[in-house]
Amino acid sequence: MEKLVGVALVCAVCMVSSTPAFSKDYEVVSPDKALGLKVTVDGNIAFSVSHESKALIEPSTISMTLGDGMVLGDDQQVLRVSRRHVDEKIYPAVPAKNRVIPDQFNEMTLEFQGGFSLVCRAYNDGVAYRFVTGIDKEIKVATEQVSLNFAGDYSIYFPQEESFQTHSEREYKYLKLHE
């Protein structure tokens, strides 16, 4: 009887450990450790952003729909995660405000089934993501979906534009997001 209970217990543990998790979090932080970008994969892909452990953007879903109907970010599973740190200098051909531009970030690449990856970067002053495909044919992007769920009613400088043509000389209004 003890052997039977032991075998049943081992089988139960194996079944639980082989069952895929409902969601998995992956995080990359800025070089100065102040900004954090967390990606949650639970079939869909969502990201959140924090500054010094305070939420700025709460979980916000992202995806990209290709012309053939394939959706990058819908019902997905991570195959592999890779990380790298970059600390370089950029010397622009035409100096602008700075003669040398520091290029410092931490990067996390989530490789998904279906031949695409999500590359996430955390800089000291911002975060970024992009979809990268390894699809061996020409593709068209039909739409890219992103929802931004801000953690508060932050103040912004909003350029009051009247058309899509701009010279960045419009009035910038100081508004709350809800406005």
PDB file of C-alpha atoms in Angstrom:
ATOM      1  CA  MET A   1       0.000   0.000   0.000  1.00  0.00           C
ATOM      2  CA  GLU A   2       2.845   2.408   0.849  1.00  0.00           C
ATOM      3  CA  LYS A   3       4.415   1.779  -2.579  1.00  0.00           C
ATOM      4  CA  LEU A   4       1.100   2.575  -4.281  1.00  0.00           C
ATOM      5  CA  VAL A   5       0.715   5.856  -2.341  1.00  0.00           C
ATOM      6  CA  GLY A   6       4.333   6.777  -3.143  1.00  0.00           C
ATOM      7  CA  VAL A   7       3.858   6.085  -6.870  1.00  0.00           C
ATOM      8  CA  ALA A   8       0.600   8.087  -6.900  1.00  0.00           C
ATOM      9  CA  LEU A   9       2.321  10.999  -5.164  1.00  0.00           C
ATOM     10  CA  VAL A  10       5.215  10.984  -7.660  1.00  0.00           C
ATOM     11  CA  CYS A  11       2.754  10.874 -10.579  1.00  0.00           C
ATOM     12  CA  ALA A  12       0.741  13.774  -9.135  1.00  0.00           C
ATOM     13  CA  VAL A  13       3.899  15.880  -8.679  1.00  0.00           C
ATOM     14  CA  CYS A  14       5.022  15.110 -12.239  1.00  0.00           C
ATOM     15  CA  MET A  15       1.621  16.089 -13.670  1.00  0.00           C
ATOM     16  CA  VAL A  16       1.571  19.383 -11.751  1.00  0.00           C
ATOM     17  CA  SER A  17       5.135  20.274 -12.704  1.00  0.00           C
ATOM     18  CA  SER A  18       4.538  19.508 -16.396  1.00  0.00           C
ATOM     19  CA  THR A  19       1.346  21.569 -16.569  1.00  0.00           C
ATOM     20  CA  PRO A  20       2.076  24.951 -18.174  1.00  0.00           C
ATOM     21  CA  ALA A  21       1.767  27.929 -15.855  1.00  0.00           C
ATOM     22  CA  PHE A  22      -1.175  30.238 -16.424  1.00  0.00           C
ATOM     23  CA  SER A  23       1.071  33.273 -16.620  1.00  0.00           C
ATOM     24  CA  LYS A  24       4.756  33.994 -16.537  1.00  0.00           C
ATOM     25  CA  ASP A  25       6.478  37.306 -15.826  1.00  0.00           C
ATOM     26  CA  TYR A  26       9.737  38.462 -17.392  1.00  0.00           C
ATOM     27  CA  GLU A  27      11.459  41.646 -16.269  1.00  0.00           C
ATOM     28  CA  VAL A  28      14.229  43.918 -17.480  1.00  0.00           C
ATOM     29  CA  VAL A  29      15.475  46.916 -15.479  1.00  0.00           C
ATOM     30  CA  SER A  30      17.373  50.036 -16.505  1.00  0.00           C
ATOM     31  CA  PRO A  31      21.140  50.251 -15.923  1.00  0.00           C
ATOM     32  CA  ASP A  32      20.540  52.577 -12.928  1.00  0.00           C
ATOM     33  CA  LYS A  33      17.880  50.096 -11.596  1.00  0.00           C
ATOM     34  CA  ALA A  34      15.200  52.835 -11.359  1.00  0.00           C
ATOM     35  CA  LEU A  35      12.955  51.826 -14.306  1.00  0.00           C
ATOM     36  CA  GLY A  36      11.449  48.381 -14.664  1.00  0.00           C
ATOM     37  CA  LEU A  37       9.644  46.873 -17.645  1.00  0.00           C
ATOM     38  CA  LYS A  38       7.708  43.691 -16.880  1.00  0.00           C
ATOM     39  CA  VAL A  39       6.202  41.509 -19.598  1.00  0.00           C
ATOM     40  CA  THR A  40       3.475  39.055 -18.618  1.00  0.00           C
ATOM     41  CA  VAL A  41       2.664  36.167 -20.950  1.00  0.00           C
ATOM     42  CA  ASP A  42      -0.536  34.307 -20.215  1.00  0.00           C
ATOM     43  CA  GLY A  43      -1.472  33.403 -23.764  1.00  0.00           C
ATOM     44  CA  ASN A  44      -1.606  37.106 -24.550  1.00  0.00           C
ATOM     45  CA  ILE A  45       1.252  39.563 -24.007  1.00  0.00           C
ATOM     46  CA  ALA A  46       1.002  42.512 -21.608  1.00  0.00           C
ATOM     47  CA  PHE A  47       3.593  44.923 -20.267  1.00  0.00           C
ATOM     48  CA  SER A  48       3.826  47.205 -17.264  1.00  0.00           C
ATOM     49  CA  VAL A  49       6.302  49.913 -16.302  1.00  0.00           C
ATOM     50  CA  SER A  50       7.457  51.048 -12.875  1.00  0.00           C
ATOM     51  CA  HIS A  51       9.813  53.730 -11.578  1.00  0.00           C
ATOM     52  CA  GLU A  52      11.498  53.079  -8.237  1.00  0.00           C
ATOM     53  CA  SER A  53       8.874  50.363  -7.565  1.00  0.00           C
ATOM     54  CA  LYS A  54       5.963  52.771  -8.221  1.00  0.00           C
ATOM     55  CA  ALA A  55       3.618  51.733 -11.040  1.00  0.00           C
ATOM     56  CA  LEU A  56       3.535  54.123 -14.011  1.00  0.00           C
ATOM     57  CA  ILE A  57       1.803  51.894 -16.555  1.00  0.00           C
ATOM     58  CA  GLU A  58      -0.312  49.019 -15.318  1.00  0.00           C
ATOM     59  CA  PRO A  59      -0.618  45.807 -17.382  1.00  0.00           C
ATOM     60  CA  SER A  60      -1.309  46.859 -20.962  1.00  0.00           C
ATOM     61  CA  THR A  61      -1.807  44.350 -23.777  1.00  0.00           C
ATOM     62  CA  ILE A  62       0.175  44.462 -27.006  1.00  0.00           C
ATOM     63  CA  SER A  63      -0.080  42.534 -30.266  1.00  0.00           C
ATOM     64  CA  MET A  64       0.505  42.887 -33.985  1.00  0.00           C
ATOM     65  CA  THR A  65      -1.783  41.562 -36.719  1.00  0.00           C
ATOM     66  CA  LEU A  66      -0.163  40.650 -40.018  1.00  0.00           C
ATOM     67  CA  GLY A  67      -1.824  40.922 -43.419  1.00  0.00           C
ATOM     68  CA  ASP A  68      -2.441  37.164 -43.580  1.00  0.00           C
ATOM     69  CA  GLY A  69      -4.377  37.293 -40.283  1.00  0.00           C
ATOM     70  CA  MET A  70      -1.595  35.911 -38.079  1.00  0.00           C
ATOM     71  CA  VAL A  71      -1.598  37.685 -34.701  1.00  0.00           C
ATOM     72  CA  LEU A  72       1.723  38.115 -32.917  1.00  0.00           C
ATOM     73  CA  GLY A  73       0.808  38.259 -29.246  1.00  0.00           C
ATOM     74  CA  ASP A  74      -2.349  36.154 -29.192  1.00  0.00           C
ATOM     75  CA  ASP A  75      -2.291  32.687 -27.593  1.00  0.00           C
ATOM     76  CA  GLN A  76       1.511  32.685 -27.322  1.00  0.00           C
ATOM     77  CA  GLN A  77       4.132  30.686 -25.469  1.00  0.00           C
ATOM     78  CA  VAL A  78       7.727  31.760 -24.758  1.00  0.00           C
ATOM     79  CA  LEU A  79      10.345  29.354 -26.099  1.00  0.00           C
ATOM     80  CA  ARG A  80      13.521  31.152 -25.025  1.00  0.00           C
ATOM     81  CA  VAL A  81      14.683  34.266 -23.177  1.00  0.00           C
ATOM     82  CA  SER A  82      17.977  36.050 -23.811  1.00  0.00           C
ATOM     83  CA  ARG A  83      19.436  39.159 -22.232  1.00  0.00           C
ATOM     84  CA  ARG A  84      22.209  41.623 -22.964  1.00  0.00           C
ATOM     85  CA  HIS A  85      23.642  44.860 -21.608  1.00  0.00           C
ATOM     86  CA  VAL A  86      24.877  47.668 -23.874  1.00  0.00           C
ATOM     87  CA  ASP A  87      27.139  50.529 -22.788  1.00  0.00           C
ATOM     88  CA  GLU A  88      28.405  52.323 -25.898  1.00  0.00           C
ATOM     89  CA  LYS A  89      28.835  55.828 -27.261  1.00  0.00           C
ATOM     90  CA  ILE A  90      27.290  57.223 -30.430  1.00  0.00           C
ATOM     91  CA  TYR A  91      29.184  59.925 -32.319  1.00  0.00           C
ATOM     92  CA  PRO A  92      26.616  61.613 -34.565  1.00  0.00           C
ATOM     93  CA  ALA A  93      27.790  62.757 -38.009  1.00  0.00           C
ATOM     94  CA  VAL A  94      26.111  66.098 -37.392  1.00  0.00           C
ATOM     95  CA  PRO A  95      26.488  67.035 -33.708  1.00  0.00           C
ATOM     96  CA  ALA A  96      23.296  68.310 -32.197  1.00  0.00           C
ATOM     97  CA  LYS A  97      22.889  69.068 -28.522  1.00  0.00           C
ATOM     98  CA  ASN A  98      25.583  66.588 -27.528  1.00  0.00           C
ATOM     99  CA  ARG A  99      28.735  65.692 -29.383  1.00  0.00           C
ATOM    100  CA  VAL A 100      28.692  62.210 -27.849  1.00  0.00           C
ATOM    101  CA  ILE A 101      25.476  60.358 -27.035  1.00  0.00           C
ATOM    102  CA  PRO A 102      25.626  57.586 -24.441  1.00  0.00           C
ATOM    103  CA  ASP A 103      23.811  54.432 -25.554  1.00  0.00           C
ATOM    104  CA  GLN A 104      23.170  52.459 -22.371  1.00  0.00           C
ATOM    105  CA  PHE A 105      20.400  49.933 -21.880  1.00  0.00           C
ATOM    106  CA  ASN A 106      19.508  46.458 -20.712  1.00  0.00           C
ATOM    107  CA  GLU A 107      17.699  44.297 -23.242  1.00  0.00           C
ATOM    108  CA  MET A 108      15.528  41.207 -22.931  1.00  0.00           C
ATOM    109  CA  THR A 109      14.413  39.194 -25.963  1.00  0.00           C
ATOM    110  CA  LEU A 110      11.464  36.826 -25.629  1.00  0.00           C
ATOM    111  CA  GLU A 111      11.394  34.312 -28.460  1.00  0.00           C
ATOM    112  CA  PHE A 112       7.909  32.931 -29.161  1.00  0.00           C
ATOM    113  CA  GLN A 113       6.520  29.991 -31.063  1.00  0.00           C
ATOM    114  CA  GLY A 114       5.448  31.087 -34.529  1.00  0.00           C
ATOM    115  CA  GLY A 115       8.767  32.629 -35.571  1.00  0.00           C
ATOM    116  CA  PHE A 116       8.746  35.994 -33.827  1.00  0.00           C
ATOM    117  CA  SER A 117      10.339  37.717 -30.855  1.00  0.00           C
ATOM    118  CA  LEU A 118       9.556  40.628 -28.589  1.00  0.00           C
ATOM    119  CA  VAL A 119      12.626  42.759 -27.860  1.00  0.00           C
ATOM    120  CA  CYS A 120      12.302  44.919 -24.727  1.00  0.00           C
ATOM    121  CA  ARG A 121      14.755  47.596 -23.645  1.00  0.00           C
ATOM    122  CA  ALA A 122      15.085  49.539 -20.415  1.00  0.00           C
ATOM    123  CA  TYR A 123      17.096  52.762 -20.561  1.00  0.00           C
ATOM    124  CA  ASN A 124      17.711  55.093 -17.622  1.00  0.00           C
ATOM    125  CA  ASP A 125      15.148  57.508 -19.060  1.00  0.00           C
ATOM    126  CA  GLY A 126      12.609  55.286 -20.807  1.00  0.00           C
ATOM    127  CA  VAL A 127      11.561  51.858 -22.041  1.00  0.00           C
ATOM    128  CA  ALA A 128      10.854  50.436 -25.488  1.00  0.00           C
ATOM    129  CA  TYR A 129       9.623  47.280 -27.179  1.00  0.00           C
ATOM    130  CA  ARG A 130       9.464  46.004 -30.740  1.00  0.00           C
ATOM    131  CA  PHE A 131       8.269  42.918 -32.541  1.00  0.00           C
ATOM    132  CA  VAL A 132      10.851  41.114 -34.680  1.00  0.00           C
ATOM    133  CA  THR A 133       9.923  38.294 -37.045  1.00  0.00           C
ATOM    134  CA  GLY A 134      11.941  35.483 -38.503  1.00  0.00           C
ATOM    135  CA  ILE A 135       9.191  34.694 -41.004  1.00  0.00           C
ATOM    136  CA  ASP A 136      10.843  33.742 -44.286  1.00  0.00           C
ATOM    137  CA  LYS A 137       8.496  35.612 -46.622  1.00  0.00           C
ATOM    138  CA  GLU A 138       7.344  39.146 -47.214  1.00  0.00           C
ATOM    139  CA  ILE A 139       4.904  40.278 -44.555  1.00  0.00           C
ATOM    140  CA  LYS A 140       2.571  43.210 -44.170  1.00  0.00           C
ATOM    141  CA  VAL A 141       1.582  44.696 -40.859  1.00  0.00           C
ATOM    142  CA  ALA A 142      -2.182  45.205 -40.848  1.00  0.00           C
ATOM    143  CA  THR A 143      -2.438  46.683 -37.332  1.00  0.00           C
ATOM    144  CA  GLU A 144      -0.500  47.031 -34.132  1.00  0.00           C
ATOM    145  CA  GLN A 145      -2.517  47.055 -30.944  1.00  0.00           C
ATOM    146  CA  VAL A 146      -1.361  48.614 -27.700  1.00  0.00           C
ATOM    147  CA  SER A 147      -3.431  49.665 -24.742  1.00  0.00           C
ATOM    148  CA  LEU A 148      -1.881  52.090 -22.270  1.00  0.00           C
ATOM    149  CA  ASN A 149      -3.310  51.745 -18.793  1.00  0.00           C
ATOM    150  CA  PHE A 150      -1.700  54.582 -16.877  1.00  0.00           C
ATOM    151  CA  ALA A 151      -1.497  54.135 -13.121  1.00  0.00           C
ATOM    152  CA  GLY A 152      -2.545  57.744 -12.487  1.00  0.00           C
ATOM    153  CA  ASP A 153      -3.931  60.906 -14.046  1.00  0.00           C
ATOM    154  CA  TYR A 154      -0.494  62.254 -14.925  1.00  0.00           C
ATOM    155  CA  SER A 155       0.257  65.727 -16.286  1.00  0.00           C
ATOM    156  CA  ILE A 156       1.594  66.011 -19.824  1.00  0.00           C
ATOM    157  CA  TYR A 157       2.710  68.604 -22.338  1.00  0.00           C
ATOM    158  CA  PHE A 158       0.345  68.128 -25.281  1.00  0.00           C
ATOM    159  CA  PRO A 159       1.100  69.755 -28.667  1.00  0.00           C
ATOM    160  CA  GLN A 160      -2.117  71.284 -29.926  1.00  0.00           C
ATOM    161  CA  GLU A 161      -2.032  70.339 -33.623  1.00  0.00           C
ATOM    162  CA  GLU A 162      -4.477  71.231 -36.346  1.00  0.00           C
ATOM    163  CA  SER A 163      -3.151  68.824 -38.999  1.00  0.00           C
ATOM    164  CA  PHE A 164      -0.641  66.056 -39.544  1.00  0.00           C
ATOM    165  CA  GLN A 165       1.880  68.530 -40.953  1.00  0.00           C
ATOM    166  CA  THR A 166       3.862  70.156 -38.184  1.00  0.00           C
ATOM    167  CA  HIS A 167       7.015  72.120 -37.612  1.00  0.00           C
ATOM    168  CA  SER A 168       7.053  71.478 -33.850  1.00  0.00           C
ATOM    169  CA  GLU A 169       6.215  75.127 -33.327  1.00  0.00           C
ATOM    170  CA  ARG A 170       2.742  74.655 -31.942  1.00  0.00           C
ATOM    171  CA  GLU A 171       1.603  75.623 -28.493  1.00  0.00           C
ATOM    172  CA  TYR A 172       2.208  72.920 -25.906  1.00  0.00           C
ATOM    173  CA  LYS A 173      -0.588  72.747 -23.375  1.00  0.00           C
ATOM    174  CA  TYR A 174       0.017  71.457 -19.856  1.00  0.00           C
ATOM    175  CA  LEU A 175      -2.905  69.062 -19.274  1.00  0.00           C
ATOM    176  CA  LYS A 176      -3.965  66.082 -17.207  1.00  0.00           C
ATOM    177  CA  LEU A 177      -4.319  62.801 -19.161  1.00  0.00           C
ATOM    178  CA  HIS A 178      -8.088  62.771 -18.755  1.00  0.00           C
ATOM    179  CA  GLU A 179      -8.247  66.125 -20.554  1.00  0.00           C
TER     180      GLU A 179
END
